[in-house]
XYZ file of C-alpha atoms in Angstrom:
666
model
C 27.338 -2.132 20.499
C 25.260 -4.272 22.171
C 25.465 -7.706 23.526
C 24.235 -10.884 22.139
C 22.380 -11.301 25.931
C 21.558 -7.575 25.831
C 19.107 -8.217 22.310
C 17.317 -10.988 23.936
C 13.843 -9.950 26.130
C 14.553 -11.550 29.976
C 11.835 -13.810 30.039
C 9.951 -14.024 32.943
C 9.717 -17.788 33.687
C 11.451 -19.869 31.525
C 9.485 -23.120 30.493
C 10.416 -26.524 31.590
C 11.243 -28.045 28.215
C 11.221 -26.805 24.501
C 9.074 -28.146 21.966
C 10.477 -30.025 19.152
C 8.738 -28.042 16.367
C 10.177 -24.882 18.056
C 12.990 -26.547 18.851
C 13.679 -27.501 15.397
C 12.398 -24.875 13.632
C 15.086 -21.799 15.863
C 18.160 -24.808 14.590
C 17.366 -24.296 11.152
C 17.437 -20.670 11.899
C 20.476 -20.425 13.722
C 21.763 -22.549 11.052
C 20.214 -20.161 7.871
C 22.077 -17.275 10.344
C 25.712 -19.043 10.374
C 25.569 -19.520 6.762
C 24.697 -16.327 5.515
C 27.166 -14.785 7.735
C 30.502 -16.445 6.824
C 29.161 -16.306 3.057
C 29.162 -12.513 3.908
C 33.033 -12.982 5.347
C 33.920 -14.602 2.404
C 33.300 -12.401 0.196
C 35.079 -9.228 1.897
C 37.668 -11.838 3.234
C 41.020 -9.289 3.643
C 44.662 -10.509 4.217
C 43.951 -10.740 7.703
C 40.532 -13.387 7.520
C 43.424 -15.450 5.510
C 46.229 -15.278 7.669
C 44.391 -16.286 10.498
C 42.407 -18.825 9.061
C 45.873 -20.822 8.039
C 46.742 -20.545 12.145
C 44.207 -22.212 12.423
C 44.644 -25.265 10.077
C 48.394 -25.091 10.885
C 49.951 -23.075 12.951
C 51.901 -24.316 16.239
C 50.301 -25.056 19.287
C 49.858 -21.632 21.137
C 49.551 -19.342 17.752
C 46.128 -22.021 16.758
C 44.458 -21.457 20.263
C 45.156 -17.797 20.017
C 43.915 -17.295 16.793
C 40.849 -19.192 17.962
C 40.251 -17.164 20.766
C 40.879 -14.578 18.704
C 37.571 -16.129 16.080
C 35.397 -16.179 18.742
C 35.383 -12.845 20.381
C 35.403 -11.716 16.481
C 31.652 -12.845 16.830
C 30.362 -14.893 19.323
C 27.137 -15.963 18.124
C 28.578 -17.133 14.447
C 31.527 -19.086 15.880
C 30.395 -21.696 17.654
C 31.968 -24.159 16.122
C 35.481 -22.579 16.858
C 34.321 -22.578 20.146
C 33.865 -26.486 19.847
C 37.434 -27.091 18.571
C 38.669 -24.909 21.852
C 36.856 -27.514 23.829
C 37.931 -30.350 22.178
C 41.591 -29.581 22.596
C 40.808 -29.235 26.245
C 39.690 -32.655 26.605
C 42.622 -33.710 24.327
C 44.801 -34.211 27.562
C 48.008 -33.416 26.075
C 49.737 -30.307 27.109
C 47.679 -28.192 24.802
C 45.084 -28.730 27.106
C 46.138 -25.903 29.557
C 46.692 -23.839 27.115
C 43.143 -24.746 25.881
C 41.453 -24.139 29.213
C 42.870 -20.322 29.983
C 42.062 -19.379 26.524
C 38.211 -20.631 27.648
C 38.620 -19.517 31.555
C 39.121 -15.659 29.636
C 36.166 -16.754 26.768
C 33.907 -17.708 29.353
C 34.611 -15.199 31.951
C 34.642 -11.775 30.298
C 31.588 -10.095 29.045
C 30.982 -10.525 25.382
C 30.045 -14.899 25.789
C 28.472 -14.908 29.308
C 25.950 -13.429 30.533
C 27.161 -11.735 34.749
C 24.007 -10.828 36.116
C 21.560 -13.915 35.339
C 21.923 -17.946 34.515
C 21.745 -19.658 30.827
C 18.363 -21.224 29.638
C 18.393 -24.581 28.300
C 15.154 -24.247 27.504
C 12.709 -21.424 25.492
C 9.471 -20.880 23.716
C 8.174 -19.429 20.135
C 8.964 -16.191 19.579
C 10.634 -13.563 16.483
C 12.722 -14.453 14.050
C 15.882 -12.585 16.367
C 14.674 -14.094 18.938
C 14.742 -17.867 18.465
C 17.765 -17.643 16.526
C 19.568 -16.291 20.171
C 17.573 -18.462 22.382
C 19.238 -21.512 19.983
C 23.052 -20.077 20.597
C 22.261 -19.658 24.105
C 20.924 -23.521 25.416
C 24.174 -24.951 22.850
C 26.064 -22.121 24.926
C 25.056 -23.474 28.268
C 25.840 -27.471 27.185
C 29.435 -25.860 25.856
C 29.868 -24.441 29.427
C 28.203 -27.703 31.648
C 31.316 -29.672 29.222
C 33.913 -27.515 30.626
C 32.952 -28.015 34.424
C 32.441 -31.121 33.630
C 35.893 -31.052 32.056
C 37.606 -28.819 35.369
C 35.667 -31.761 37.753
C 37.532 -34.113 36.110
C 41.017 -32.464 35.999
C 40.507 -31.734 39.685
C 41.242 -34.795 40.292
C 44.462 -35.973 38.255
C 47.437 -38.116 39.456
C 49.020 -35.139 38.658
C 49.175 -32.308 42.115
C 50.163 -29.305 39.057
C 46.786 -29.770 36.982
C 44.774 -30.208 40.234
C 46.009 -27.093 41.952
C 45.046 -25.636 37.792
C 41.525 -26.605 37.813
C 40.862 -25.613 41.177
C 41.664 -21.642 40.341
C 40.253 -22.021 37.398
C 36.425 -23.419 38.126
C 36.699 -20.265 41.250
C 37.598 -17.966 38.917
C 34.492 -18.761 36.879
C 33.074 -19.533 40.377
C 33.563 -15.727 40.240
C 33.084 -14.373 37.429
C 29.556 -16.101 36.722
C 26.756 -17.566 37.977
C 26.392 -20.349 35.073
C 27.276 -23.864 36.937
C 28.072 -22.437 40.808
C 26.318 -25.894 41.816
C 28.856 -27.624 40.533
C 31.676 -25.724 40.444
C 31.065 -25.342 44.608
C 30.800 -28.273 44.935
C 33.982 -29.739 43.141
C 35.838 -26.721 45.338
C 34.072 -27.710 48.669
C 35.835 -30.870 47.786
C 39.187 -30.661 47.329
C 39.140 -29.176 51.095
C 39.816 -33.015 51.907
C 42.513 -33.949 49.510
C 45.701 -35.294 50.634
C 47.966 -33.204 49.263
C 48.535 -30.036 51.446
C 48.927 -27.965 48.760
C 45.310 -28.705 47.012
C 43.633 -28.570 49.779
C 44.998 -24.937 51.589
C 44.754 -23.440 47.420
C 40.992 -25.092 47.614
C 40.998 -22.931 50.774
C 42.595 -19.621 49.655
C 39.810 -20.010 46.079
C 37.410 -19.973 48.467
C 38.275 -17.018 49.973
C 39.101 -15.309 46.997
C 35.192 -15.896 45.459
C 34.275 -14.189 49.157
C 36.297 -11.551 48.714
C 34.326 -10.824 45.566
C 31.041 -12.116 46.417
C 29.746 -11.375 49.935
C 26.609 -12.398 49.513
C 27.910 -15.981 48.530
C 28.562 -16.541 52.488
C 25.625 -18.443 52.945
C 25.738 -20.791 50.351
C 29.379 -20.891 50.682
C 28.242 -21.669 54.612
C 26.310 -24.416 54.227
C 27.941 -26.109 51.916
C 31.172 -26.403 53.490
C 29.042 -27.830 56.415
C 26.995 -30.703 54.908
C 31.026 -30.966 53.640
C 32.390 -32.032 57.633
C 28.958 -33.289 58.056
C 29.903 -37.040 56.047
C 30.083 -39.638 58.183
C 34.040 -41.044 58.294
C 35.984 -38.034 56.920
C 39.660 -38.130 58.145
C 40.623 -34.836 60.646
C 42.838 -33.571 57.325
C 39.708 -32.069 55.930
C 38.297 -31.654 58.542
C 41.020 -28.740 59.700
C 40.825 -27.636 55.984
C 37.461 -27.258 56.454
C 37.226 -25.619 59.918
C 40.377 -23.604 59.003
C 37.826 -22.263 55.806
C 35.257 -20.914 58.278
C 37.187 -19.887 60.443
C 38.568 -16.879 57.715
C 35.311 -15.961 57.095
C 33.873 -12.274 57.304
C 30.591 -12.132 59.678
C 28.818 -9.427 60.314
C 25.224 -8.688 62.653
C 22.776 -9.685 59.055
C 24.918 -13.072 58.915
C 23.295 -13.762 62.287
C 22.095 -17.176 61.418
C 25.412 -17.333 59.447
C 27.447 -17.352 63.176
C 24.651 -19.501 65.323
C 24.990 -22.610 62.408
C 28.780 -21.737 62.606
C 28.711 -21.873 66.959
C 26.897 -24.934 66.547
C 28.934 -26.865 64.771
C 32.279 -25.840 66.395
C 30.404 -26.507 69.715
C 30.288 -29.831 68.863
C 33.650 -30.746 66.504
C 35.522 -29.686 70.288
C 33.089 -31.912 72.433
C 34.506 -34.708 70.816
C 37.697 -33.864 69.809
C 37.920 -32.804 73.627
C 35.908 -36.414 74.964
C 38.746 -37.988 72.539
C 41.537 -36.917 74.283
C 42.949 -35.118 70.962
C 43.330 -30.941 73.082
C 46.568 -30.197 71.528
C 46.353 -31.179 67.806
C 45.451 -27.908 65.043
C 41.899 -29.084 64.636
C 41.412 -27.370 68.365
C 43.139 -24.580 67.821
C 40.603 -23.936 64.273
C 38.021 -24.664 66.327
C 38.525 -21.863 69.287
C 39.690 -19.046 66.530
C 35.803 -19.988 64.708
C 34.847 -19.819 68.229
C 35.933 -16.423 68.850
C 34.946 -14.814 65.828
C 31.292 -15.777 65.333
C 30.326 -15.931 69.329
C 30.237 -12.518 69.303
C 27.414 -12.041 66.592
C 25.233 -14.731 68.713
C 22.596 -13.893 71.038
C 22.975 -17.516 73.418
C 25.474 -18.772 75.766
C 27.282 -21.574 76.073
C 26.443 -24.180 77.713
C 27.435 -26.020 80.648
C 29.035 -28.876 79.364
C 30.542 -26.662 76.733
C 32.028 -24.536 79.636
C 33.796 -27.250 81.338
C 34.995 -28.343 77.673
C 36.711 -25.612 77.583
C 38.066 -24.858 81.261
C 39.969 -28.619 80.321
C 41.288 -27.058 77.259
C 42.390 -23.878 79.126
C 44.761 -26.702 81.296
C 45.901 -29.353 79.300
C 45.561 -27.752 75.481
C 48.945 -25.671 73.634
C 49.315 -22.343 75.398
C 48.039 -21.238 71.742
C 44.679 -23.155 72.985
C 45.042 -21.860 75.846
C 45.113 -17.840 75.256
C 41.795 -19.018 72.999
C 39.887 -20.856 75.084
C 40.395 -18.381 78.231
C 39.463 -15.677 75.468
C 36.431 -17.274 75.377
C 35.464 -17.818 78.310
C 36.347 -14.504 79.631
C 33.981 -13.453 77.424
C 31.373 -15.803 78.590
C 32.384 -15.290 82.360
C 31.546 -11.421 81.706
C 28.065 -11.384 83.048
C 27.556 -14.664 84.472
C 28.293 -16.390 87.904
C 30.496 -14.911 90.725
C 31.892 -18.337 90.367
C 31.908 -19.146 86.966
C 34.660 -15.108 86.797
C 36.168 -17.226 90.350
C 36.568 -20.327 88.230
C 37.951 -18.389 84.499
C 40.670 -15.916 87.034
C 41.435 -18.553 88.880
C 42.120 -20.908 85.021
C 44.144 -17.568 83.914
C 46.830 -18.027 87.080
C 47.250 -20.904 86.944
C 48.407 -20.189 83.171
C 50.519 -17.034 84.501
C 52.535 -19.770 85.308
C 52.939 -22.298 82.347
C 56.110 -22.538 81.458
C 54.658 -22.058 78.298
C 54.109 -19.097 78.883
C 58.357 -18.012 79.164
C 58.967 -19.960 75.913
C 55.784 -18.474 73.677
C 57.326 -16.062 71.037
C 54.053 -14.305 70.241
C 52.975 -12.802 74.379
C 50.558 -10.118 72.907
C 47.178 -12.460 73.302
C 48.509 -13.555 76.522
C 48.665 -10.085 77.557
C 45.470 -8.730 76.313
C 43.653 -11.304 77.929
C 45.484 -10.843 80.969
C 44.884 -6.425 80.858
C 40.463 -7.437 80.437
C 41.074 -9.894 83.393
C 42.707 -7.512 85.547
C 40.821 -4.759 84.667
C 37.699 -5.796 85.092
C 38.378 -7.817 88.300
C 36.882 -5.854 91.410
C 38.423 -8.296 94.427
C 41.658 -7.305 95.790
C 43.234 -9.859 96.764
C 43.026 -11.392 93.275
C 44.302 -9.041 92.014
C 46.825 -8.223 94.280
C 48.231 -12.765 93.379
C 47.979 -11.772 89.834
C 50.213 -8.446 90.343
C 52.437 -10.182 92.023
C 52.501 -13.677 89.806
C 53.100 -11.200 86.336
C 56.114 -9.709 88.404
C 58.439 -12.588 88.733
C 57.255 -13.553 85.227
C 58.508 -9.722 83.846
C 62.241 -10.992 86.112
C 62.621 -13.676 84.121
C 61.376 -12.349 80.874
C 62.833 -10.301 77.688
C 63.243 -6.774 77.685
C 60.048 -6.304 75.566
C 58.001 -8.625 77.454
C 59.849 -7.072 80.667
C 58.942 -3.776 79.608
C 54.930 -5.039 78.393
C 54.162 -5.909 81.785
C 55.767 -2.893 83.467
C 53.299 -1.575 81.050
C 50.895 -3.175 82.285
C 50.634 -2.016 86.294
C 51.260 1.601 84.878
C 48.118 1.230 82.926
C 45.975 -0.929 86.211
C 48.324 1.344 88.609
C 46.721 -0.599 91.988
C 48.557 2.492 94.483
C 48.573 0.587 97.150
C 50.434 -1.987 95.399
C 53.016 0.072 94.070
C 53.528 2.620 96.943
C 56.301 1.773 99.368
C 55.389 -0.168 102.512
C 54.574 2.001 105.664
C 55.468 -1.158 107.718
C 56.954 -4.362 108.704
C 53.814 -6.564 107.258
C 53.543 -4.757 104.401
C 56.259 -6.855 102.944
C 53.909 -10.405 103.494
C 54.816 -12.127 100.592
C 51.718 -14.424 100.721
C 51.771 -18.137 99.673
C 52.610 -18.066 95.783
C 52.217 -22.155 95.932
C 48.040 -21.946 96.729
C 46.037 -22.452 93.780
C 43.393 -20.215 94.376
C 44.403 -16.417 93.687
C 42.760 -15.876 96.784
C 44.721 -17.217 98.900
C 47.417 -16.653 97.331
C 48.167 -13.014 98.714
C 46.865 -10.514 100.944
C 45.720 -7.024 99.977
C 48.959 -5.332 102.118
C 51.771 -7.230 100.083
C 53.734 -4.499 97.604
C 55.245 -5.951 94.452
C 59.297 -5.459 95.330
C 59.729 -7.351 92.380
C 58.985 -3.382 90.553
C 61.950 -2.195 92.582
C 64.124 -5.740 91.454
C 63.201 -4.259 87.832
C 64.837 -1.150 88.024
C 68.125 -2.328 87.972
C 67.307 -4.504 84.922
C 70.232 -4.711 82.229
C 68.010 -2.830 79.876
C 67.387 0.905 80.035
C 64.099 0.947 79.181
C 62.580 -1.556 81.911
C 64.307 0.675 84.410
C 62.564 3.831 83.459
C 59.354 2.181 83.282
C 59.793 0.636 86.786
C 60.449 3.280 88.184
C 57.717 5.378 87.017
C 55.166 2.282 87.357
C 56.400 2.422 91.700
C 56.166 7.047 91.706
C 53.003 5.974 90.537
C 53.270 8.507 87.791
C 51.387 8.093 84.125
C 53.551 6.241 81.472
C 54.234 8.861 78.383
C 54.338 6.481 76.218
C 52.130 5.451 73.204
C 54.758 3.026 70.760
C 54.087 -1.168 71.086
C 56.944 -2.089 73.610
C 56.142 -5.756 72.020
C 58.241 -4.656 68.591
C 60.010 -1.860 69.954
C 62.153 -2.722 72.292
C 62.930 -6.220 70.724
C 66.981 -7.386 70.401
C 66.011 -7.106 66.034
C 64.772 -3.338 66.626
C 68.290 -2.812 68.904
C 70.432 -4.475 66.040
C 68.484 -2.603 63.967
C 69.335 0.981 64.800
C 73.226 -0.130 64.134
C 72.759 -1.668 61.030
C 71.044 1.746 58.986
C 72.730 4.897 59.537
C 69.033 6.060 59.979
C 67.232 3.490 61.291
C 63.882 1.888 60.596
C 61.101 2.682 62.245
C 59.203 0.200 63.575
C 55.879 -0.951 62.906
C 54.193 0.637 65.931
C 56.335 4.362 65.445
C 54.493 3.932 61.472
C 51.471 4.144 63.275
C 52.411 6.462 65.911
C 54.551 8.730 63.774
C 52.043 12.052 64.454
C 52.449 11.510 68.393
C 55.232 11.535 70.632
C 56.530 7.908 71.528
C 59.633 8.000 73.793
C 59.661 8.546 77.414
C 60.118 12.328 79.142
C 62.583 10.900 81.020
C 65.749 11.859 83.880
C 68.355 9.395 82.307
C 69.507 9.421 79.624
C 68.338 6.942 76.927
C 70.726 3.683 76.511
C 70.318 3.565 72.562
C 70.881 7.064 72.416
C 74.151 7.291 74.810
C 75.818 4.038 72.627
C 75.133 5.949 68.969
C 76.423 9.145 70.336
C 79.852 7.662 71.385
C 80.390 5.690 67.697
C 79.950 8.960 66.167
C 82.582 9.752 68.279
C 84.975 6.690 67.808
C 84.468 6.940 64.534
C 84.834 11.099 63.939
C 88.207 11.008 66.046
C 89.915 7.788 63.426
C 88.638 10.220 60.906
C 90.228 12.754 62.662
C 93.826 10.980 63.254
C 96.706 13.523 61.304
C 100.413 13.285 60.225
C 103.128 15.176 62.215
C 103.444 19.157 61.297
C 99.519 18.643 60.036
C 97.798 21.618 62.437
C 94.762 22.589 60.312
C 92.547 19.236 61.956
C 93.655 19.985 65.474
C 90.666 22.908 66.539
C 87.979 20.872 63.689
C 84.887 19.681 66.499
C 83.806 16.779 66.077
C 81.026 16.356 63.509
C 78.519 13.309 64.562
C 80.080 13.808 69.137
C 78.711 16.909 69.748
C 77.279 15.872 73.112
C 80.242 13.812 73.316
C 82.408 14.529 76.717
C 85.671 14.283 75.025
C 87.164 15.210 78.891
C 85.978 12.050 80.033
C 86.469 9.431 77.165
C 90.281 10.723 77.679
C 90.597 10.324 81.210
C 89.301 6.855 80.130
C 91.567 5.329 77.269
C 95.045 6.942 78.971
C 93.868 4.797 82.500
C 93.479 1.812 79.325
C 96.995 2.827 77.912
C 98.792 2.558 81.894
C 97.545 -0.517 82.106
C 98.830 -1.477 79.186
C 101.936 -0.770 80.477
C 101.526 -2.387 83.484
C 100.714 -5.711 82.092
C 103.036 -8.436 83.752
C 104.537 -10.727 81.581
C 103.009 -14.162 82.413
C 99.423 -12.450 81.528
C 100.571 -10.773 78.552
C 101.475 -14.748 76.864
C 98.413 -16.402 78.423
C 96.585 -13.344 76.836
C 97.786 -13.226 72.783
C 99.777 -15.052 70.897
C 102.271 -14.569 67.846
C 99.066 -14.726 64.962
C 96.343 -12.859 67.190
C 99.152 -10.333 68.327
C 99.930 -10.010 64.021
C 96.433 -9.384 63.973
C 95.058 -7.165 66.121
C 98.132 -4.619 65.632
C 96.100 -1.969 63.757
C 92.917 -2.495 66.054
C 95.095 -1.930 69.007
C 96.739 0.588 66.588
C 93.248 2.644 65.771
C 91.827 2.178 69.898
C 95.537 4.122 70.403
C 94.789 6.737 73.121
C 93.832 10.671 73.029
C 94.034 13.785 75.313
C 93.243 16.912 75.330
C 93.868 19.837 76.902
C 93.928 20.104 80.830
C 93.659 16.344 80.460
C 97.256 14.813 82.410
C 99.466 13.120 79.156
C 99.792 9.306 79.112
C 102.964 7.249 80.778
C 105.665 8.208 78.999
C 107.230 5.382 76.913
C 110.556 4.787 76.989
C 113.030 4.736 73.273
C 115.866 4.911 72.341
C 117.999 8.350 72.139
C 118.603 8.910 69.054
C 115.256 8.250 67.743
C 113.571 10.095 70.960
C 116.102 12.927 69.620
C 114.794 13.095 66.334
C 111.126 12.928 66.991
C 111.457 16.146 69.039
C 112.720 17.828 66.425
C 110.249 17.436 63.806
C 107.497 18.666 66.969
C 109.319 21.633 67.584
C 107.163 24.360 66.565
C 103.964 23.013 66.429
C 101.330 21.575 69.067
C 102.097 18.186 70.214
C 99.773 15.502 68.842
C 96.903 13.966 71.138
C 97.536 11.225 69.209
C 100.018 8.056 71.137
C 102.828 7.637 68.327
C 101.892 4.206 66.362
C 104.907 2.895 66.539
C 106.126 4.045 70.143
C 103.051 1.771 71.090
C 104.049 -1.081 68.655
C 107.956 -0.744 70.669
C 106.663 -0.951 73.849
C 104.183 -4.346 72.713
C 107.701 -6.120 71.459
C 109.901 -4.753 74.588
C 106.552 -6.261 76.999
C 106.884 -9.205 74.550
C 110.895 -10.413 74.849
C 110.894 -9.659 78.868
C 108.456 -12.493 78.954
C 109.960 -14.846 76.426
C 112.916 -14.397 78.882
C 110.838 -14.833 82.317
C 109.414 -18.187 80.932
C 112.450 -18.984 80.276
C 114.320 -18.233 83.135
C 111.408 -20.448 85.102
C 111.824 -23.241 82.555
C 115.694 -23.235 83.855
C 115.193 -23.191 87.115
C 112.801 -25.927 86.539
């Protein structure tokens, strides 16, 4: 069944106005058509029809709105009066308003009532009877749609924050669904970018993004509207920040080069104004730099000298994130620029490597990317040596993940003369690290001796990375060190029996991720030792039970049991040699009682060919009884818990006696 707007032939050009004669005749024909339809409907009325009429008349509020929605969907042309009733409920300002607006959004945004490929026409010319009826209905429907748009504009200014957000979301859904009242709804959304309530302005920004996600062809229109909003006089900084934040999220392409050029022009003007006013540590400046980084690749023209000077000023005085953004822009500008500009840019990057904020940042990815691109393209070996020296010093004071990433960067660049062993006394020259100019801060003969220090880093992976880089070997690693070597990634290996795979491991699941190293992996070694301890605890047997003595350790096949027994035996020997005074200092009564079970679980074990622990002196009767019980079976590799506890109690009594003796002497 065709919809009503498919029955009307699309006119090439709608008239500017409807004549009174044609309008009157069309209204009369439409009224007659509605009356005839209602009469025919009454003759074949069913129980469902009577029930719907009763609900509309005396039902609950939600039932009434639902019933009116169903009636309009039954026949939009003949139920225009019911649609007007829904608009009246939406204007009531009571609790029914929100439900009525939701129903209107469903009706006007659907396919039954409003066409999606053209706007509604308010004026029409003469035609056949059917055309006049449908044109009259279309003009009335356009008026109702305008009332709904005005209603949403009013609710967008309501004092209740929740109602403003609801109006914004409804307007965005209608704007994304239909071209009708596009300009009014778009202006209402853009105006709410300046709402003083952060939640409302954020909702407007998100709604505009959803509109462009659905209709990318509206990008030039939306950008022009937002730019005109930013150009308003006396606009506060919060509104400008929200507008720039939205514009920086727009997806650009080579087909939208004109839009990108207008955005770059606006960004540069706002950026220069903020820098001139000394406001270099604001969120607006960071948003402007983000927008410039996204729009500049689609623009052919370069930045002027004033804009470049402003960027250099921001690279020294702004926040750390803004500094990195500014230097990323300058890297792109200076790549094909004059050597003097390139030297100035490298000097700014060299200064950022010494910034205190770099050691405290939680997201060093952008900086490391900037450093890699800068050093990769720098033809001057002296500047390269100075930058690498400063980065190697940074690695010694950074977290394990950043240190591993920096060593990975060294290995990727692989400056062989800098990583080679010194061949003479002059190769250990350090240069002058305090110089501002990297060309004078180090010599090309200086060696990265800091990498030799990183071979003794507390993190095994950093040690192996440094070892590989120093020997100028390829680093067979395809993961992300900033994600793989963090503390949370390490703790995940113990929180889960099967450790969660990191994001980089999931991205490179089909590729070898770990290094081929001579040293055993720290994580694997620690997990094997933990599994061995757990297996030993499970295998603890009672006297007389020989079945478990020959069972293998299921979870610790690779653990050297003899080494473990030696370590535990030494620990028990040390426990026997504990001095009484030290014992009093290390244990009090409460702690001793709490740790009895833990000490029992950590008892010594012995294996064939391994010297037994130091014998524990016990009473003769108890020793004979124990010998009788163990006769005819292998000696248990576990120290008896009762013996161990008696020893500790005896040493505690001896310590108390010595303490009393010292007290009497004093």
